Amino acid sequence: MSKKIIFILSFSIVFCSNLLANDGYKLWLQYDYIKNESLRQTYLSSIEKLVPSGNSETINVAFKELKTGLEGMLGSEFLSSPKKDVKNILTFGAKTNLPEDVILQLGNAFNEINNEGYIIKSYALRGKNHIVISGNSDVGVLYGVYNFLKLLQTNKSIEKLNIKESPKIKARILNHWDNLDRTVERGYSGFSIWDWHRLPDYLDPRYTDYARANASVGINGTVLNNVNANALILTPHYLEKVEALANVFRPYGIKVYLTARFSAPIEIGGLKTADPLDTDVINWWKEKASEIYKRIPDFGGFVVKANSEGQPGPQDYDRNHVDGANLLADAVAPFNGIVMWRAFVYSEHDATDRAKQAYPEFVPYDGQFKDNVMIQVKNGAIDFQPREPFHPMFGAMPKTPIMMEFQITQEYLGFSTHSVFLPTMYEETLQADTYQKGKGSIVAKDLDGTLHNKRLTGMAGVSNIGNDINWTGNTMLQANWFGYGRLAWDPYLSAESIADEWLKMTFTNDKKFIEPIKKMMLNSREAVVNYMTPLGLHHIMDTGHHYGPGPWVSDLSRPEWNPVYYHKADSLGVGFDRTPTGSNATEQYAPEVAKVYNDLNVISEKDLLWFHHVPWDYKLKNGKTLWDGMALKYQEGVDQVKTMIDTWDQMENYVDAERYNNIKMLLNIQYKEAKWWRDACLLYFQQYSKMPLPQGVEKPTQTLEYFQSLKFPFAPGN
Ligand code: GCV
């Protein structure tokens, strides 16, 4: 081959590799060829040989991942020509399998990490350079391997490494709201990835890639089925399929959990009752647990949605959540299983502000739950809104493990069409100060157990993935799966650092791409708040499917399902008074927090209408009336989406056409829908404010009647 041809070939590999078709299936594990030649050479010369220690399935997975990753990034030269005198060695294995001289080099490090933690260390010995990746378990090693690969993916130095990392939260779980018929409740990326019909014999390779992706960010558990549960999942026919999935996930350190339908003893057990204090019921659950553990010895446990939105529960028998949770906890305790009992409860028979209803059902029972129960609490007291103040239960149950439930799927945030980077939102809640043990009692500290010295810790994220080729429908939303995992591992990470990592691993290290797109991602959540629910407005989405605006909806059977319940707009003003003059929901917070929320002079305007009903001519901090300020916020949201489009339009040269167009088309839909939100909401509220739109706000494109006439009977995820 002539020199010229070789040059052209290598030029195209080097400069165009990220412009080749890319369907996004590989997520952030792209392992793209490193274009910076001197950096690639440095990496190549630092890793000449891979030496696994141990031969478990997990170590084999780690080995395979290292080979795939390094060959992808360093090219076929890597390991293609074994040299005689290898000087640079990468060893990986758990402490128990490492040679004594390697362990010696790691000194005390093993005591500084926990069972899932890892160490990455470089040292020189007897004329050779070593990098060792180790941990107290094989899974720790696997996490170390993924993080080592990330160093290369993000073009970091691998000289003089001395990294010790442990997850701060124990149960780092994805919740799938997937049904047995493969529909996904609130799922917008196709159908369920679990092909129940063809399981257990047909194991879709996607299951393995799912496990890889999760392990790469440290997720160690998956709840396979919807919290609106079907008892059939607990029958042998389905348990066999669950077992097959558990076998695929095990080498990746991922445990399988199931949701338990509280009435299962009746529905599939033939009992007359599901009363948690009934002996037959108690025995039924014990036997069911032992049947499951026989198949899946490391089964994680159960998640339960009880007495909420029509689901059965202990209150059907005049018992309480403690009785219900402890029943299941006792059943799984002999096998080290846990129960995640959800606090998302509210009742149409209770006229109390919905935001207040969970707290009294749980907080007074602090200390009464069994040791293996965690209470799973949504980030806010209503339901995964674009912005919610933190749930008052955080920090308020010192003796009960409280786990976070975030929603990764975008039920109330524009489905998978809107590019919203959610770690910004998660960070806001995790950093919120509960003041339950004085200043600095942030939510993250309740979750990692340090606030009240809790043994069990956990975080759950309601998955946004389906069988779409790129998993999340919108390539940008892969970042939310990634970011959730990173925060479950370390709830103190910044959204900014997560965006930075994800972008580099998924697209390119080129600053000209990273800087503007990172900025775009970090602003995207505020944009959606602005064009949907500015200034503390909430739950004004259209009915049932929650797609698009519906502030006018007032005819649903349950009062708290109607948007009018939440905004309370009238001729006098707008907003939900949750101060002592209203529902007094603020009393559920620590006094320091309640004081801030109650006081119009100090409350952040971001939360204004969540806690206060204020007149339309109320003066905002910028001197504008509430009406003008609200209208301008809606406009600002629309403008922010326009800026996102302009930014993305500049990026064509940095991204392959497939992913570029996927994001571009979806941004255009988002823009259309942002305008729809602005126009529909402003026209609706204007009926009450009776004020003109301020200068700077575009005229609505349609009438209110038009927007009210829109119907979406087949909106996805319903
Ligand atoms: C799984 C909201 C959603 C429901 C969901 C429920 C829950 O109400 O709209 O689809 O049900 O939350 O979290 O249990």
XYZ file of N, CA and C in Angstrom, residues 271-357:
261
model
N -55.806 -18.199 49.269
C -56.266 -17.884 50.622
C -57.455 -16.926 50.544
N -58.166 -16.812 51.672
C -59.341 -15.951 51.673
C -58.978 -14.526 52.048
N -57.820 -14.349 52.609
C -57.431 -13.036 53.113
C -55.949 -12.778 52.814
N -55.586 -11.478 52.905
C -54.157 -11.127 52.836
C -53.790 -10.358 54.102
N -54.602 -10.494 55.117
C -54.382 -9.823 56.410
C -52.972 -10.141 56.922
N -52.171 -9.124 57.158
C -50.770 -9.385 57.531
C -50.609 -10.081 58.878
N -51.656 -10.105 59.677
C -51.509 -10.775 60.972
C -52.109 -12.192 60.965
N -52.603 -12.617 59.842
C -53.197 -13.950 59.734
C -52.091 -15.004 59.572
N -52.185 -16.074 60.340
C -51.106 -17.075 60.328
C -50.902 -17.699 58.948
N -51.993 -17.976 58.268
C -51.841 -18.592 56.939
C -51.137 -17.640 55.971
N -51.478 -16.370 56.106
C -50.845 -15.366 55.230
C -49.350 -15.275 55.554
N -49.064 -15.240 56.837
C -47.648 -15.160 57.256
C -46.874 -16.354 56.676
N -47.467 -17.532 56.802
C -46.780 -18.738 56.299
C -46.677 -18.738 54.782
N -47.717 -18.219 54.149
C -47.686 -18.191 52.678
C -46.493 -17.370 52.195
N -46.306 -16.208 52.798
C -45.195 -15.360 52.364
C -43.847 -16.010 52.698
N -43.800 -16.681 53.844
C -42.522 -17.350 54.202
C -42.188 -18.429 53.172
N -43.213 -19.186 52.809
C -42.960 -20.253 51.831
C -42.611 -19.680 50.460
N -43.301 -18.602 50.119
C -43.022 -17.965 48.819
C -41.571 -17.470 48.801
N -41.157 -16.855 49.890
C -39.774 -16.354 49.941
C -38.800 -17.521 49.810
N -39.085 -18.607 50.518
C -38.104 -19.697 50.441
C -38.097 -20.331 49.050
N -39.250 -20.366 48.403
C -39.304 -20.868 47.013
C -38.437 -19.975 46.093
N -38.548 -18.667 46.293
C -37.766 -17.746 45.441
C -36.264 -17.922 45.711
N -35.916 -17.992 46.990
C -34.483 -18.081 47.315
C -33.867 -19.419 46.891
N -34.697 -20.431 46.780
C -34.159 -21.703 46.282
C -33.675 -21.523 44.838
N -34.423 -20.737 44.101
C -34.035 -20.494 42.711
C -32.939 -19.437 42.607
N -33.105 -18.405 43.429
C -32.217 -17.234 43.290
C -31.638 -16.924 44.677
N -30.535 -17.563 45.026
C -30.024 -17.441 46.401
C -29.673 -16.008 46.795
N -29.377 -15.156 45.799
C -29.021 -13.772 46.136
C -30.170 -12.809 45.780
N -31.380 -13.321 45.734
C -32.539 -12.451 45.467
C -32.509 -11.281 46.460
N -32.769 -10.066 45.935
C -32.615 -8.879 46.785
C -33.752 -8.669 47.765
N -34.977 -8.914 47.313
C -36.114 -8.686 48.200
C -37.277 -8.076 47.436
N -38.205 -7.459 48.205
C -39.446 -6.973 47.606
C -39.570 -5.452 47.689
N -40.278 -4.909 46.706
C -40.735 -3.520 46.765
C -42.255 -3.575 46.830
N -42.848 -2.718 47.643
C -44.304 -2.771 47.770
C -44.923 -1.382 47.682
N -45.943 -1.297 46.831
C -46.813 -0.123 46.793
C -48.128 -0.600 47.402
N -48.439 -0.104 48.562
C -49.634 -0.606 49.250
C -50.543 0.547 49.637
N -51.824 0.296 49.535
C -52.833 1.305 49.877
C -52.512 2.656 49.254
N -52.291 2.609 47.975
C -51.999 3.813 47.217
C -52.567 3.635 45.823
N -53.309 4.578 45.379
C -53.878 4.564 44.031
C -54.524 3.211 43.710
N -55.289 2.709 44.638
C -56.062 1.498 44.376
C -55.325 0.191 44.616
N -54.056 0.243 44.989
C -53.336 -1.007 45.260
C -53.760 -1.566 46.618
N -53.842 -2.902 46.727
C -54.214 -3.479 48.019
C -53.123 -3.253 49.063
N -53.488 -3.358 50.325
C -52.488 -3.161 51.368
C -53.050 -3.503 52.728
N -52.223 -3.355 53.747
C -52.638 -3.758 55.103
C -53.849 -2.979 55.626
N -54.025 -1.748 55.146
C -55.153 -0.962 55.655
C -56.491 -1.572 55.242
N -56.473 -2.426 54.235
C -57.721 -3.111 53.858
C -58.201 -4.010 54.999
N -57.292 -4.303 55.933
C -57.644 -5.184 57.064
C -57.492 -4.430 58.381
N -57.595 -3.097 58.287
C -57.418 -2.249 59.473
C -56.050 -2.411 60.122
N -55.068 -2.762 59.344
C -53.684 -2.815 59.863
C -52.954 -1.610 59.282
N -51.705 -1.442 59.663
C -50.980 -0.273 59.152
C -49.745 -0.691 58.345
N -49.006 0.316 57.901
C -47.839 0.021 57.056
C -46.784 -0.799 57.799
N -46.691 -0.607 59.100
C -45.697 -1.382 59.864
C -46.055 -2.864 59.774
N -47.347 -3.174 59.981
C -47.773 -4.581 59.918
C -47.458 -5.177 58.543
N -47.742 -4.399 57.511
C -47.542 -4.888 56.149
C -46.070 -5.100 55.846
N -45.267 -4.101 56.155
C -43.842 -4.174 55.814
C -43.151 -5.277 56.620
N -43.516 -5.387 57.902
C -42.852 -6.382 58.746
C -43.214 -7.816 58.342
N -44.418 -7.980 57.823
C -44.819 -9.313 57.338
C -43.833 -9.799 56.269
N -43.576 -8.956 55.311
C -42.678 -9.355 54.214
C -41.223 -9.387 54.672
N -40.903 -8.468 55.582
C -39.526 -8.421 56.089
C -39.186 -9.728 56.798
N -40.123 -10.231 57.589
C -39.878 -11.504 58.287
C -39.699 -12.651 57.289
N -40.439 -12.570 56.195
C -40.355 -13.662 55.212
C -38.982 -13.707 54.541
N -38.406 -12.548 54.266
C -37.116 -12.555 53.543
C -35.893 -12.464 54.469
N -36.142 -12.157 55.751
C -35.012 -11.971 56.677
C -34.080 -13.185 56.753
N -34.605 -14.425 56.801
C -33.661 -15.558 56.907
C -32.689 -15.637 55.741
N -33.016 -14.953 54.653
C -32.158 -15.038 53.461
C -31.412 -13.724 53.202
N -31.436 -12.851 54.198
C -30.806 -11.522 54.068
C -31.482 -10.625 53.043
N -32.748 -10.855 52.799
C -33.472 -9.994 51.861
C -33.949 -8.720 52.545
N -34.318 -7.755 51.729
C -34.844 -6.500 52.284
C -36.228 -6.211 51.688
N -36.935 -5.301 52.359
C -38.222 -4.842 51.861
C -38.143 -3.334 51.685
N -38.527 -2.892 50.493
C -38.577 -1.449 50.232
C -40.057 -1.080 50.160
N -40.524 -0.444 51.209
C -41.947 -0.149 51.349
C -42.142 1.300 50.943
N -42.992 1.530 49.947
C -43.095 2.892 49.410
C -43.965 3.805 50.268
N -43.532 5.047 50.365
C -44.286 6.044 51.137
C -45.165 6.900 50.229
N -45.293 6.488 48.981
C -46.135 7.257 48.051
C -47.589 6.842 48.285
N -48.172 7.394 49.317
C -49.554 7.025 49.668
C -50.390 8.289 49.824
N -51.571 8.231 49.311
C -52.548 9.309 49.523
C -53.909 8.730 49.182
N -54.941 9.349 49.746
C -56.258 8.743 49.591
C -57.288 9.781 49.186
N -58.188 9.346 48.311
C -59.246 10.266 47.894
C -60.284 10.446 48.998
N -60.202 9.581 50.034
C -61.156 9.720 51.133
C -60.619 10.641 52.216
N -59.445 11.190 51.958
C -58.828 12.073 52.938
C -58.748 13.467 52.316
N -59.405 14.410 52.955
C -59.462 15.754 52.370
C -58.203 16.567 52.658
N -57.315 16.006 53.456
C -56.074 16.715 53.776
C -55.268 16.954 52.494
N -54.575 18.080 52.464
C -53.632 18.369 51.374
C -52.841 17.087 51.050
N -52.858 16.694 49.774
C -52.162 15.458 49.393
C -50.700 15.476 49.834
N -50.084 16.645 49.795
C -48.664 16.736 50.146
C -48.419 16.339 51.603
N -49.462 16.357 52.419
C -49.279 16.078 53.855
C -49.579 14.631 54.235
N -50.120 13.863 53.315
C -50.714 12.591 53.739
C -49.736 11.476 54.116
